[in-house]
Coordinates of C-alpha atoms in Angstrom, one line a residue:
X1 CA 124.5 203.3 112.9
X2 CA 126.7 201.6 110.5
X3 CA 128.6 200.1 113.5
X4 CA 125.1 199.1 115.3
X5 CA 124.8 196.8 112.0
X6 CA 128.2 195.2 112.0
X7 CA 128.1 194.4 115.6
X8 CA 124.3 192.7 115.1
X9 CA 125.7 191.1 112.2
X10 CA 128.6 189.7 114.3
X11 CA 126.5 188.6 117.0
X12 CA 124.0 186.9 114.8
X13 CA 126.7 184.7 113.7
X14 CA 128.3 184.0 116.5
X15 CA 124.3 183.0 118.0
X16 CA 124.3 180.5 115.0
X17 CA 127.7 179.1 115.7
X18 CA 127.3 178.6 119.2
X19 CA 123.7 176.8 118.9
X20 CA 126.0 174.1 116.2
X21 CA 128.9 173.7 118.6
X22 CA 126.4 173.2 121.6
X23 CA 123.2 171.5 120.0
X24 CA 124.4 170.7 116.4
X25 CA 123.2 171.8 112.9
X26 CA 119.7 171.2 114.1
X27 CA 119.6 174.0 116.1
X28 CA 121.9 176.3 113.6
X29 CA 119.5 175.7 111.0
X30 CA 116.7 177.0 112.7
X31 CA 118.2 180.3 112.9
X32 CA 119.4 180.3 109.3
X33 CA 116.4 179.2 107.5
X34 CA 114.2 181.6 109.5
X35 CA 116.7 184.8 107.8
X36 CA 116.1 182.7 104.8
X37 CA 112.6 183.4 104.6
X38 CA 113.0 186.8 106.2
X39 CA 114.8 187.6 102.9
X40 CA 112.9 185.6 99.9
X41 CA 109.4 185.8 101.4
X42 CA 108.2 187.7 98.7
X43 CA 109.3 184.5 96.3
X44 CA 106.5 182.3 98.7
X45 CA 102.7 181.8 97.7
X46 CA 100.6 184.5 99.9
X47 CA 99.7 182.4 102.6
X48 CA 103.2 182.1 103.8
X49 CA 104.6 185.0 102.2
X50 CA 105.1 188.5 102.3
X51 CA 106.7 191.8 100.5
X52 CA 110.6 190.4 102.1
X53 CA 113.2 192.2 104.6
X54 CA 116.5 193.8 103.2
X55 CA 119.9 191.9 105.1
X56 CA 120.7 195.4 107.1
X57 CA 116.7 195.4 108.5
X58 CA 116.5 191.9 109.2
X59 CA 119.9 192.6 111.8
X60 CA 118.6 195.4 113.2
X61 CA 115.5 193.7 114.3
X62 CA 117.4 190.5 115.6
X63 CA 119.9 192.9 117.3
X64 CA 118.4 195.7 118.4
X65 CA 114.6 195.0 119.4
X66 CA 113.2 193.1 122.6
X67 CA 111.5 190.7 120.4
X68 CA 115.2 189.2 119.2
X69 CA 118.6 188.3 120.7
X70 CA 117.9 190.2 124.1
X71 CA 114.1 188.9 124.2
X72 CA 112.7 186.8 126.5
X73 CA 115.3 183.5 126.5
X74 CA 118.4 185.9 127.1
X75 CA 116.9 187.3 129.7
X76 CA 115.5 183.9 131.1
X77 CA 119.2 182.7 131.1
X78 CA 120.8 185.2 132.7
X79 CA 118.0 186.1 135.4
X80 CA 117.4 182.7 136.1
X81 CA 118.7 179.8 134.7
X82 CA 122.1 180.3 135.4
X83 CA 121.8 181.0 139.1
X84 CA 119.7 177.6 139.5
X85 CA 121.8 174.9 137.3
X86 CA 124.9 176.7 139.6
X87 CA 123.0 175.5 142.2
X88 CA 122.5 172.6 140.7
X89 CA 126.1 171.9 140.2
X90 CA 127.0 172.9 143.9
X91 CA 124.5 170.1 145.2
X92 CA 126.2 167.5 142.7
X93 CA 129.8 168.2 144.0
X94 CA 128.3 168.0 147.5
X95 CA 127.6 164.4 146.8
X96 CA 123.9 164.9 146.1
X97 CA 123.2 162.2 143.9
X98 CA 124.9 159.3 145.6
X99 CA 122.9 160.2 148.8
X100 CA 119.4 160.1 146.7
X101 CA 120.2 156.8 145.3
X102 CA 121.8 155.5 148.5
X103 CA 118.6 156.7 150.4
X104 CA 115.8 155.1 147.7
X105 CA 117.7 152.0 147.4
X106 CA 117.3 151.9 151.5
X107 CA 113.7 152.0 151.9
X108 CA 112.1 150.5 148.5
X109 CA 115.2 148.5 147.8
X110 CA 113.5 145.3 149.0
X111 CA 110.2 145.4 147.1
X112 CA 109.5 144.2 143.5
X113 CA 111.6 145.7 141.0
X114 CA 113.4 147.6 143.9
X115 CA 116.3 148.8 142.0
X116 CA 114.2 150.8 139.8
X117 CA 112.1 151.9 141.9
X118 CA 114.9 153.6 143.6
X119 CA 115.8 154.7 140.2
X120 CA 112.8 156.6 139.9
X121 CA 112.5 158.1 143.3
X122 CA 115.8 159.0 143.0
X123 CA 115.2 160.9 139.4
X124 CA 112.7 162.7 141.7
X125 CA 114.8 164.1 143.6
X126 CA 117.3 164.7 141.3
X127 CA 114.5 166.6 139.1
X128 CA 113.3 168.9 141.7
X129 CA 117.6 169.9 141.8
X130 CA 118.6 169.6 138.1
X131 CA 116.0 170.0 135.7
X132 CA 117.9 168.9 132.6
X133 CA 116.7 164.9 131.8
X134 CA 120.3 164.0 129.9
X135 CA 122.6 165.0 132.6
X136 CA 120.3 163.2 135.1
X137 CA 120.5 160.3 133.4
X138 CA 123.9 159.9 133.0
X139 CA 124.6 160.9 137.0
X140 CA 122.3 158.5 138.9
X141 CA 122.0 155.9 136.1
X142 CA 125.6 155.1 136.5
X143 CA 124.5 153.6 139.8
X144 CA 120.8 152.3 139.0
X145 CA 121.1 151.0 135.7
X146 CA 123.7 148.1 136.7
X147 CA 121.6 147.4 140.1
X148 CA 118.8 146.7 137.6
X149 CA 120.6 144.5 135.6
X150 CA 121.8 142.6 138.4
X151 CA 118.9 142.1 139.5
X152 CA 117.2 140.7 136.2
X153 CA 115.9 143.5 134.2
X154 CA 117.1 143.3 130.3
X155 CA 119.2 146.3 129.4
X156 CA 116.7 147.9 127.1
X157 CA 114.4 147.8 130.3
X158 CA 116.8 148.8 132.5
X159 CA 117.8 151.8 130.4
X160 CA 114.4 152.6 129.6
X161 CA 113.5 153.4 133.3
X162 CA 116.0 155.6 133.8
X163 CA 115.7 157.7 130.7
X164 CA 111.7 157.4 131.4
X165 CA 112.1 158.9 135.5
X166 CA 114.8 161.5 134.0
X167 CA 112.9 162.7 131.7
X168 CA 110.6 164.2 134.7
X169 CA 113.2 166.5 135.8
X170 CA 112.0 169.0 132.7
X171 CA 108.1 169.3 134.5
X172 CA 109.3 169.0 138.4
X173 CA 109.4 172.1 140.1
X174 CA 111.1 174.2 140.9
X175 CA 113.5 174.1 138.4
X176 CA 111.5 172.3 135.3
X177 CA 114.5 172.8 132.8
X178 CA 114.0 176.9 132.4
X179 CA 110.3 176.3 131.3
X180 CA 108.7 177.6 134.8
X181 CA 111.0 180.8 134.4
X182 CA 110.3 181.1 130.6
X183 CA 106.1 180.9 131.4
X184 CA 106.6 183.3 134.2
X185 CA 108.2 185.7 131.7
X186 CA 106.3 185.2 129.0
X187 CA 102.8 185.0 131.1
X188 CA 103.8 187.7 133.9
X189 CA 102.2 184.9 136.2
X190 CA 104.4 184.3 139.5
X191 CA 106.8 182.0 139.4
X192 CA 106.3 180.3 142.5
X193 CA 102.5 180.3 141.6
X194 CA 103.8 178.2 138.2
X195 CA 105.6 176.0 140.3
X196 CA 102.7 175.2 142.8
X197 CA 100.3 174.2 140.0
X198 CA 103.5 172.3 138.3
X199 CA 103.6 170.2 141.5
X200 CA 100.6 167.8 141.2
X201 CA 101.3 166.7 137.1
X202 CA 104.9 166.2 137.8
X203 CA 104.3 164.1 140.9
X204 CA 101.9 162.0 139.0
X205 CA 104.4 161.3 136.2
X206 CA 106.4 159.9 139.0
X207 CA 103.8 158.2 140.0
X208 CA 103.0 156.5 136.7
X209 CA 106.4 155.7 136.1
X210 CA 106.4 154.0 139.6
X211 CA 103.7 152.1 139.5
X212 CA 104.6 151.1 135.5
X213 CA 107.6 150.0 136.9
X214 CA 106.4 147.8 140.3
X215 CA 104.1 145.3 137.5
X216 CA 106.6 145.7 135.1
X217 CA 109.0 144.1 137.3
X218 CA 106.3 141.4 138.6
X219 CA 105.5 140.5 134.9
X220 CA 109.3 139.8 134.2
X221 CA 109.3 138.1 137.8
X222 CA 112.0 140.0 139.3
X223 CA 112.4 140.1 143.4
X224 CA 114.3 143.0 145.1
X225 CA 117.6 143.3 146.5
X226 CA 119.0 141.3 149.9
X227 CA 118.8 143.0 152.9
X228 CA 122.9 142.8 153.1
X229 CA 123.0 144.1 149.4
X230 CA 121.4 147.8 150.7
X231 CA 122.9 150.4 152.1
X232 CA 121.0 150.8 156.0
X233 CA 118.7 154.0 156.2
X234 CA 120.1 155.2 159.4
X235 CA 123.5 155.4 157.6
X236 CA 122.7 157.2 154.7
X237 CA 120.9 159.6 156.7
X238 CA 123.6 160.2 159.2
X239 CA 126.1 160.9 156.3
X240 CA 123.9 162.8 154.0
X241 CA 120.8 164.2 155.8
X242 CA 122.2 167.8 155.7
X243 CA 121.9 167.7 151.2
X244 CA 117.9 168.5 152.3
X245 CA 118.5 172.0 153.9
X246 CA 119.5 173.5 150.9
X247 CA 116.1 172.9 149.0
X248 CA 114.1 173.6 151.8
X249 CA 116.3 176.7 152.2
X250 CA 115.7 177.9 148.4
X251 CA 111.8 176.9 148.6
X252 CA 111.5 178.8 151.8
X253 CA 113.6 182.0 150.3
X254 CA 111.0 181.5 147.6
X255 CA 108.1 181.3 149.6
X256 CA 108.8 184.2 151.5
X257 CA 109.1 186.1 148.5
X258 CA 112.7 186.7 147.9
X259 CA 113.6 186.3 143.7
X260 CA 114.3 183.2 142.2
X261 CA 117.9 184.0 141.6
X262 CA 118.4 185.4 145.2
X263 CA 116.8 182.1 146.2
X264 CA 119.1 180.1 144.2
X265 CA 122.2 182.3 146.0
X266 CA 120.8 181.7 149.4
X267 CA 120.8 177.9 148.7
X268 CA 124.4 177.7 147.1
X269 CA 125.6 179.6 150.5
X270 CA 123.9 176.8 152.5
X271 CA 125.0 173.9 150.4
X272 CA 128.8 175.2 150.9
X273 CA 128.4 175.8 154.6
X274 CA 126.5 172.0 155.0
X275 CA 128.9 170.5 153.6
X276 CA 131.7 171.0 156.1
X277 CA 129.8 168.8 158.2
X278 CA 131.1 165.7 156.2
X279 CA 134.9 165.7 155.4
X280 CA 134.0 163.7 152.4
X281 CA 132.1 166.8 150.8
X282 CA 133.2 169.9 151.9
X283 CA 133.6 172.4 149.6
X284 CA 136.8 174.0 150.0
X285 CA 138.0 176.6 147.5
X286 CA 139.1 173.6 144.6
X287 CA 135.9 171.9 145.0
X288 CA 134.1 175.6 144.7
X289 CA 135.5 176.4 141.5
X290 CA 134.7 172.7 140.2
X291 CA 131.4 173.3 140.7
X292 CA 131.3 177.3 139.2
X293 CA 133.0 175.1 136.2
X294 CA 129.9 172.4 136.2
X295 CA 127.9 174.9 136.3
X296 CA 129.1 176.7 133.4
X297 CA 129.2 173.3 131.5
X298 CA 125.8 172.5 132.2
X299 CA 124.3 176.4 131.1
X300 CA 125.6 175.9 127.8
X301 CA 122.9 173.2 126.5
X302 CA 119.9 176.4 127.7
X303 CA 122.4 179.4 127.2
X304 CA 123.6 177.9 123.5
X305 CA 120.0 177.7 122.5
X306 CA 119.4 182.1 123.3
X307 CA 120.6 183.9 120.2
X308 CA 119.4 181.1 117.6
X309 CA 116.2 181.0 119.7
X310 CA 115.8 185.2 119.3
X311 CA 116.7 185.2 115.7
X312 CA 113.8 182.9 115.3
X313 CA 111.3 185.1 117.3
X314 CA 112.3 188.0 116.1
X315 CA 111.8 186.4 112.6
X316 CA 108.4 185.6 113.4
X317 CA 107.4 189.1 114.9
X318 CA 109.1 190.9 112.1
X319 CA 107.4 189.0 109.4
X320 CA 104.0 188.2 110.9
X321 CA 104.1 184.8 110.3
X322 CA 103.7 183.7 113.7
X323 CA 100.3 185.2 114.1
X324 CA 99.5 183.9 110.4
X325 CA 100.5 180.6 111.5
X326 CA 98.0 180.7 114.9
X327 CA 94.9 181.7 112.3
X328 CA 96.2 178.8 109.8
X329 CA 95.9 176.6 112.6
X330 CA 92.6 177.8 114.0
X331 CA 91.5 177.2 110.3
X332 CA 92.7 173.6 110.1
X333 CA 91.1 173.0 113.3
X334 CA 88.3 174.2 113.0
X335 CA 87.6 175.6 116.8
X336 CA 88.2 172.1 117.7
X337 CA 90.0 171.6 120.6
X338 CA 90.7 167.8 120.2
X339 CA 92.3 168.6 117.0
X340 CA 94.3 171.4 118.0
X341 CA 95.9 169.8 120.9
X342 CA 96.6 166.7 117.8
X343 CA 98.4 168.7 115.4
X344 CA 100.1 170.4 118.5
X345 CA 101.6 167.1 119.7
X346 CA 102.6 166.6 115.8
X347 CA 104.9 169.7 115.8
X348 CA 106.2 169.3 119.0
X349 CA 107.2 165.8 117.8
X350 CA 108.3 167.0 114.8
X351 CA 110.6 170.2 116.2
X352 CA 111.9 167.4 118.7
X353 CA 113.5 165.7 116.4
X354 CA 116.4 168.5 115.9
X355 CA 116.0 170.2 118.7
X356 CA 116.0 169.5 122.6
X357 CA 112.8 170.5 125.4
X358 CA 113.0 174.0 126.0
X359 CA 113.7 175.1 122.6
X360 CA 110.4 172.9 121.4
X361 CA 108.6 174.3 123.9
X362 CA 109.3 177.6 123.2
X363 CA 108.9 178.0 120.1
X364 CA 105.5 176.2 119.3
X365 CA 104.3 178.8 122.8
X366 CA 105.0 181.4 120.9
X367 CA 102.6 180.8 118.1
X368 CA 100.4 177.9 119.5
X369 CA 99.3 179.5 122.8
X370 CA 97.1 182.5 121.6
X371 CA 95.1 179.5 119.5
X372 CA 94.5 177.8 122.8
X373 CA 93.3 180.9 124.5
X374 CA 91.4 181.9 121.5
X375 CA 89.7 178.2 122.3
X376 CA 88.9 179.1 125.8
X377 CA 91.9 177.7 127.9
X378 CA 93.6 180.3 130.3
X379 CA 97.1 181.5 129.0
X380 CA 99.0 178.9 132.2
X381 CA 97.2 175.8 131.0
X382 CA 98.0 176.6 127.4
X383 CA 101.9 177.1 128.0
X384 CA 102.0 173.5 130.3
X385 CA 99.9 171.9 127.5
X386 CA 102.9 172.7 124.9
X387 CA 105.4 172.3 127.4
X388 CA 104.4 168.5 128.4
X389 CA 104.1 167.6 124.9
X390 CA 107.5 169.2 124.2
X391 CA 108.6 166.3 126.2
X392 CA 108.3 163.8 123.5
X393 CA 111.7 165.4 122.0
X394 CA 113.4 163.6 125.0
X395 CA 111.7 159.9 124.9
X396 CA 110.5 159.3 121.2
X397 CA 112.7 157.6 118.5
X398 CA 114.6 158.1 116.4
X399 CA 115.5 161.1 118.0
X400 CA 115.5 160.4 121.6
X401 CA 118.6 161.4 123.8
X402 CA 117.8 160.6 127.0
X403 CA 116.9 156.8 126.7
X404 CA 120.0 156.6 124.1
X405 CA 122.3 157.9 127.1
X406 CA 120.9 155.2 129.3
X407 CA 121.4 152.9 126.9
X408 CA 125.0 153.3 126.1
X409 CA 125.4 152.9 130.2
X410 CA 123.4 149.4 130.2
X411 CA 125.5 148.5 126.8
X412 CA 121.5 148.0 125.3
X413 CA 120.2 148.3 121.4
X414 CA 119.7 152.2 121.6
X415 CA 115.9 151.8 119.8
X416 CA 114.3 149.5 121.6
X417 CA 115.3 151.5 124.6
X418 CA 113.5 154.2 122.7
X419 CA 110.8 152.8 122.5
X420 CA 110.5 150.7 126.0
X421 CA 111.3 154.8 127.3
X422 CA 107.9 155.8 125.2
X423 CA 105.8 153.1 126.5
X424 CA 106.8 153.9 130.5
X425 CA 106.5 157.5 129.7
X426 CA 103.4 158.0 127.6
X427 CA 101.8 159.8 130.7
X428 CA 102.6 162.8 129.0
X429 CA 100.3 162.7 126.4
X430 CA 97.4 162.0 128.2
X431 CA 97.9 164.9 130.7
X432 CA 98.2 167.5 128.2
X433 CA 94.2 166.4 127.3
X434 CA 93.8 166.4 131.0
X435 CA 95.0 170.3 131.7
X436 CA 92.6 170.6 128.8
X437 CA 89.3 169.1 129.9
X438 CA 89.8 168.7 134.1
X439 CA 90.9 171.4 137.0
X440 CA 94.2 169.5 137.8
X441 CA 95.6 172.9 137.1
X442 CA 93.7 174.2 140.0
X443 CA 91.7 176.2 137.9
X444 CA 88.1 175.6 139.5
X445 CA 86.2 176.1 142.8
X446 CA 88.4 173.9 145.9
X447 CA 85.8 171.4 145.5
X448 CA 86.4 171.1 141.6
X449 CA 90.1 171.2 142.2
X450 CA 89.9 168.7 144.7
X451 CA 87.7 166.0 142.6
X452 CA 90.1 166.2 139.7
X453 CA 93.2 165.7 141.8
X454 CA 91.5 162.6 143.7
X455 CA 90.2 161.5 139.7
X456 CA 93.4 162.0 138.2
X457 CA 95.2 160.3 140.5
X458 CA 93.3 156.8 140.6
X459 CA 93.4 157.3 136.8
X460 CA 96.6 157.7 136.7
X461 CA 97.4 154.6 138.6
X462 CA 94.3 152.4 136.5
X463 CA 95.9 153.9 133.3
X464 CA 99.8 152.9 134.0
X465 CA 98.6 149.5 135.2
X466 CA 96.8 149.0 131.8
X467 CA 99.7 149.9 130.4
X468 CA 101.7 147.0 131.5
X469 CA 98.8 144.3 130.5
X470 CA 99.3 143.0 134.2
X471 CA 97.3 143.2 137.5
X472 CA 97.5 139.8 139.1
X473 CA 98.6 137.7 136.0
X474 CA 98.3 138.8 132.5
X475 CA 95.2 140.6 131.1
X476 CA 92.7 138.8 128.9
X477 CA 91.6 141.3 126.0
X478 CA 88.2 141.3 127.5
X479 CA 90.1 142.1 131.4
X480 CA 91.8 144.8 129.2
X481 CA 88.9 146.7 127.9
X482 CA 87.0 146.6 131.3
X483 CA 89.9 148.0 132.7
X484 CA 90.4 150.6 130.0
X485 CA 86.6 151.5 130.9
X486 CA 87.8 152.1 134.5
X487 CA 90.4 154.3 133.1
X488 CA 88.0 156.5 131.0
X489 CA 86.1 157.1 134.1
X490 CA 88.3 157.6 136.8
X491 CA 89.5 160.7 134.4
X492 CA 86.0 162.4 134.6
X493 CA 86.3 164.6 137.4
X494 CA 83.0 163.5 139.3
X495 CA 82.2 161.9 142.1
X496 CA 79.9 159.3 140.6
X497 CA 82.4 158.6 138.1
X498 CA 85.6 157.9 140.1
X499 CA 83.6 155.6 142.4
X500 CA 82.5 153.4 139.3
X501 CA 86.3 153.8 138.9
X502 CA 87.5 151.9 141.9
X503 CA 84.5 149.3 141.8
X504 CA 85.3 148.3 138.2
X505 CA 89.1 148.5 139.1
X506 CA 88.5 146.1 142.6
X507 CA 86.1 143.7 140.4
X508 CA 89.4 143.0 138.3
X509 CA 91.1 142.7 141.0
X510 CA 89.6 139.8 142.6
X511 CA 88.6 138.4 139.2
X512 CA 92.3 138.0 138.3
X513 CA 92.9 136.6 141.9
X514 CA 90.4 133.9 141.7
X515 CA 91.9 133.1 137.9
X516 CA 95.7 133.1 139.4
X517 CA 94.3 130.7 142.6
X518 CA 92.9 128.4 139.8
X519 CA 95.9 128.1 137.7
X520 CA 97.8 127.1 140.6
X521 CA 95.7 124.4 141.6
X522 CA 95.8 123.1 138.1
X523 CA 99.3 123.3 138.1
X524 CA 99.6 121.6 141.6
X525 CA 101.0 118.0 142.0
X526 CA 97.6 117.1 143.9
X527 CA 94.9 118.4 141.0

């Protein structure tokens, strides 16, 4: 009806406005210029052309089908996403986040590079809670960043850790910043079967960072923190040990089988009874509507993105474009898998320059994941290939909002915190190959599955150790290579392999030892 129209029309711009408020004309435009070539498509050259869309049909579509406004993202917010960043915001005003960082600084505080390392662990935690990197970064590296400082990491360093560990909250379960929910929607797989094969990628990104981090900080020739400059484990865990029940609560609701939005209930009603324990956090009827109020805050960086985001699909299922776009692709590519996932990580850097993770994510899934399948790759490993390399949008100049919110907190040059952020992160373009070519996924036999797990682990720590250019002392380029060799094979899932792995790895080892033992006799008085 006439008034079916008006109403879509209505709601189409207030979609548009809402994604420039929220996100800024990035995001607006990438609902405008897709009705822009709904309407003039028939001006294009054929292969990105067609016979164009009246005004009044191009509304209708957006409005009224499943493949626009009310697709999949609205229903992915309102399901899902909402109930889990309230949930989110309930564990914050419960003093969640002081009690991570209180509890890494406690037992790695000491080591090398302490500070950050209990920035990262921290982040991990954090992730497995917030699932958004910006508003991660801004809560704990308020605490971490000046700790690192103190403790003689430069700014850009400093800031780049933190933006670096946050960034892991988009690919730790459960949460993983909507995109679990959206692949569960989009894949009909189950979502705590998404989040169990999440698990062992995002832990390894920790891991990378961690271990980036820990010879980072002996390169620079940092120490830890004093004893009487930590907070005492015992402590922390007396005043905060209750903040754990309600994730175990929500993963055991999960677990059992109850919905991810009745999950994300039963934890809130745990985090508010919990915290009566503590008068410092209980959460009496002010504190409650703070956190309904957070929560609301924080929904509007996913929730602003849904009606931009369905004009845009619906565009592409109107007009055919998308699956014109996926044969383009396979054409340019050739059926070549190393090529595809290439010019996969170009538009996902590209479309992360205007627009944040999930939004990336989703809309190169839409057209990119039936190439991948098409290319042998089953449809979960396709949708966490895009999804990982989505996370580019967050790290990699000169759009890179996560390390440029760390660095305004460590008062740093905002692009070489960039681009420190992309050197301790770069992890995540190597694992997207990985999902690709190994069973890290958990896509083989238990014997395959274990192999690659075992392989991908010591290659992860080889890999982010070469990354650094220090073992024992600096690398010679010829120490370099060998270790790069080491790196190569600990990522080939086999036995064989991952044992010439270690052995190569060891070898440098001591190598660099007996070179570090003979510089300091030469440098001794007595030589």
């Amino acid at each position: 009806t006439l008034l079916d129209f008006w109403m879509g029309v209505v709601l189409t711009l207030v979609s548009i406005e809402a994604a420039r408020r929220v996100l800024g004309w990035g995001m607006a435009l990438c609902a405008v210029l897709p009705i822009a070539y709904a309407l003039f498509g028939s001006y294009l050259p054929f292969i990105v052309g067609h016979r164009g869309f009246t005004f009044r049909r191009i509304v209708e579509f957006v409005y009224l089908s499943s493949d626009g406004i009310f697709g999949v993202m609205a229903e992915v917010v309102a399901g899902f996403i909402l109930p889990f960043v309230v949930f989110g915001a309930f564990m914050e005003v419960a003093g969640v986040a002081r009690f991570f960082v209180d509890l890494s600084l406690a037992v790695l505080g000491r080591i090398t590079g302490g500070p950050a390392q209990a920035a990262v662990i921290s982040s991990l935690f954090m992730g497995t809670v917030s699932g958004s990197p910006i508003p991660e970064t801004v809560t704990t590296g308020t605490v971490t960043i000046p700790l690192m400082k103190r403790t003689g990491f430069p700014p850009h360093i400093a800031a780049a850790v933190e933006g670096a560990a946050s960034t892991g909250a988009m690919i730790m379960p459960p949460v993983m910043g909507a995109g679990a929910f959206i692949m569960a929607e989009m894949t009909g797989i189950p979502y705590l079967q998404i989040i169990k094969v999440a698990a062992i990628p995002g832990i390894l990104f920790y891991v990378s960072v961690g271990v980036m981090v820990y010879f980072e900080s002996r390169k620079l020739g940092l120490r830890g923190l004093r004893a009487d400059e930590l907070p005492r484990l015992g402590r922390v865990m007396r005043r905060g040990w209750y903040l754990f029940l309600p994730i175990i609560v929500l993963m055991g609701a999960l677990i059992i089988g109850y919905a991810p939005e009745t999950s994300a209930v039963f934890g809130i009603v745990t985090a508010i009874a919990l915290s009566w324990l503590n008068p410092e956090t209980r959460l009496g009827p002010t504190r409650i509507w703070e956190a309904l109020v957070e929560g609301g805050k924080a929904s509007l960086f996913v929730a602003a993105l849904t009606g931009a985001v369905g004009i845009l699909i619906g565009v592409l299922a109107l007009t055919g474009i998308g699956i014109r776009f996926s044969y383009i692709l396979v054409e340019v590519a050739g059926k070549n898998l190393p090529l595809t996932l290439l010019l996969l990580a170009v538009a996902t850097l590209v479309l992360g320059l205007a627009l944040p993770i999930t939004a990336t994510y989703l809309m190169v899934a839409v057209v990119a994941v039936p190439v991948l399948m098409d290319l042998g790759l089953p449809v979960l490993t396709a949708h966490m290939i895009i999804l990982w390399l989505a996370l580019d949008a967050n790290i990699t100049p000169p759009v890179a909002l996560g390390p440029f919110a760390a660095a305004a907190i460590a008062e740093a040059d905002p692009m070489k915190t960039g681009w420190s952020c992309f050197r301790f992160a770069k992890i995540i373009y190597l694992m997207p190959v990985l999902f690709a070519y190994t069973h890290i996924l958990l896509t083989g036999t238990p014997a395959q599955n274990l192999w690659a797990v075992i392989s991908v682990t010591v290659g992860t720590v080889v890999f982010s150790i070469l990354s650094t250019g220090f073992f024992v002392v600096r690398m010679t380029i010829v120490e370099f290579a060998v270790l790069a060799l080491a790196t190569v094979l600990a990522f080939i899932p086999f036995a064989a392999t991952t044992v010439a792995a270690i052995v190569i790895f060891t070898a440098v080892y001591f190598w660099q030892r007996r070179r570090a033992g003979a510089a300091l006799q030469t440098a001794s008085p007595g030589a």
